[in-house]
XYZ file of C-alpha atoms in Angstrom:
155
model
C -3.515 -36.956 -23.044
C -5.984 -34.151 -22.443
C -4.769 -31.383 -20.185
C -7.139 -29.551 -17.944
C -5.478 -26.124 -18.483
C -4.421 -24.064 -21.463
C -0.772 -24.427 -22.195
C 0.091 -26.974 -19.518
C 1.474 -29.724 -21.666
C 4.812 -31.050 -20.197
C 6.420 -31.216 -23.694
C 5.356 -27.654 -24.433
C 8.179 -25.203 -24.838
C 7.607 -22.108 -22.884
C 8.324 -19.391 -25.482
C 6.437 -16.639 -23.558
C 7.798 -14.567 -20.819
C 6.735 -15.263 -17.335
C 5.611 -11.630 -16.862
C 3.130 -12.049 -19.903
C -0.592 -12.735 -19.034
C -3.860 -12.902 -20.837
C -5.882 -9.761 -20.916
C -8.925 -9.700 -18.667
C -12.202 -10.970 -19.970
C -14.347 -8.172 -21.044
C -17.706 -7.716 -19.439
C -19.248 -7.262 -22.905
C -17.965 -8.714 -26.324
C -19.179 -8.505 -29.843
C -20.667 -11.540 -31.755
C -17.340 -11.398 -33.843
C -15.538 -12.517 -30.726
C -17.241 -15.936 -31.065
C -16.191 -16.086 -34.870
C -12.512 -15.957 -34.358
C -10.356 -19.029 -34.971
C -9.980 -21.257 -31.769
C -6.998 -22.474 -30.089
C -6.410 -25.010 -27.288
C -2.866 -24.323 -26.007
C -0.268 -21.569 -26.623
C 1.547 -23.892 -29.138
C -1.503 -23.450 -31.437
C -0.333 -19.726 -31.730
C 3.182 -20.615 -32.688
C 2.651 -18.794 -36.167
C 2.991 -15.521 -34.057
C 5.252 -16.053 -31.080
C 4.005 -13.071 -29.417
C 0.454 -14.375 -28.871
C -1.172 -16.647 -26.154
C -4.072 -18.812 -26.186
C -6.531 -16.634 -23.957
C -10.367 -16.683 -23.303
C -11.926 -13.710 -24.983
C -15.250 -14.104 -23.238
C -16.703 -16.376 -25.881
C -13.965 -18.846 -26.945
C -10.275 -19.470 -26.498
C -8.298 -17.668 -29.408
C -4.903 -16.365 -29.836
C -4.498 -13.065 -28.362
C -1.842 -10.533 -27.825
C -0.454 -10.938 -24.114
C -0.097 -8.056 -21.662
C 2.715 -7.479 -19.214
C 1.458 -8.214 -15.696
C 1.359 -4.995 -13.593
C 4.253 -4.497 -10.911
C 2.915 -5.115 -7.416
C 2.961 -1.702 -5.610
C 1.976 -1.588 -1.969
C 1.016 2.090 -1.649
C 1.298 3.634 1.808
C -1.430 6.416 1.882
C -1.256 8.710 4.619
C -4.980 9.449 5.974
C -6.366 12.829 5.251
C -6.355 15.024 8.510
C -9.815 15.902 9.331
C -8.986 17.674 12.858
C -6.424 20.025 13.724
C -6.071 18.844 17.336
C -7.050 15.553 18.948
C -5.631 13.072 21.272
C -2.133 11.914 20.280
C -3.195 8.433 18.774
C -5.692 10.108 16.399
C -3.077 12.338 14.450
C -0.006 10.926 12.855
C 2.768 13.070 11.364
C 3.889 11.385 8.063
C 7.268 13.193 8.292
C 7.988 11.671 11.671
C 9.277 8.239 12.220
C 6.920 5.414 13.070
C 8.455 4.984 16.641
C 7.715 8.523 17.626
C 4.275 10.143 18.559
C 3.456 13.788 17.683
C 2.783 16.069 20.488
C 2.426 19.694 21.397
C 2.418 21.780 24.407
C 0.559 24.869 22.805
C -2.696 26.017 24.364
C -5.421 24.638 22.105
C -8.960 26.285 21.420
C -11.886 25.739 23.669
C -13.299 22.984 21.521
C -9.925 21.143 20.872
C -7.989 18.441 22.650
C -4.323 19.071 23.597
C -1.996 16.596 21.462
C -0.441 15.079 24.778
C 2.007 12.271 25.371
C 1.080 8.993 26.970
C 1.827 8.333 30.592
C 5.625 8.146 31.278
C 6.511 10.294 28.110
C 7.271 13.935 27.776
C 7.008 16.001 24.692
C 10.210 17.095 23.310
C 9.700 20.287 21.107
C 11.265 20.321 17.805
C 9.515 23.033 15.938
C 8.747 26.243 18.180
C 5.391 27.812 18.197
C 4.389 30.919 16.113
C 1.955 33.134 17.763
C 1.492 35.492 14.926
C 0.671 32.764 12.402
C -1.312 30.831 15.128
C 0.822 27.834 14.627
C 1.270 25.294 17.556
C 4.700 24.004 18.574
C 5.376 20.398 17.445
C 7.209 17.648 18.907
C 7.905 13.966 19.815
C 7.100 12.006 22.744
C 10.055 10.696 24.333
C 10.440 8.302 27.428
C 10.606 10.190 30.659
C 13.918 9.361 32.507
C 12.918 7.137 35.734
C 14.595 9.023 38.557
C 13.790 6.236 41.006
C 16.732 4.224 39.895
C 19.324 6.780 40.965
C 21.325 6.309 44.124
C 19.894 9.257 45.958
C 16.587 7.366 46.203
C 18.129 4.103 47.631
C 17.853 3.281 51.210
C 20.217 1.272 53.287
């Protein structure tokens, strides 16, 4: 029986680790790559159990496998370009996702205040430092709705 993929024979014993993979095919290769001994399956590389039948850019040959890299999902904080902007443009990487950064400090003429959306107020966490020209910082918290209190109810 002829199998479509290298090493997919059902009677083949898998001696390689599932974490091992063939190295990527080089963009350029030497003529000697085409003159190496050929293989059809990983079983053909049994004389050296640490090799796999991989494509080298010219032919399938017994090759030293590589460990597959671990999958890492990096969270990259965007670089801040402006010092002040509408609240949805500036994120604070130290602040939990459910909070929006805000400030009540006066901004320069060409800047926009870092305000909270409608229905929220700025709860200041870090006070302003006038000497070092550092604005205060806080988080937007939901404003209390006084309309639900009994003093506003009519009979």
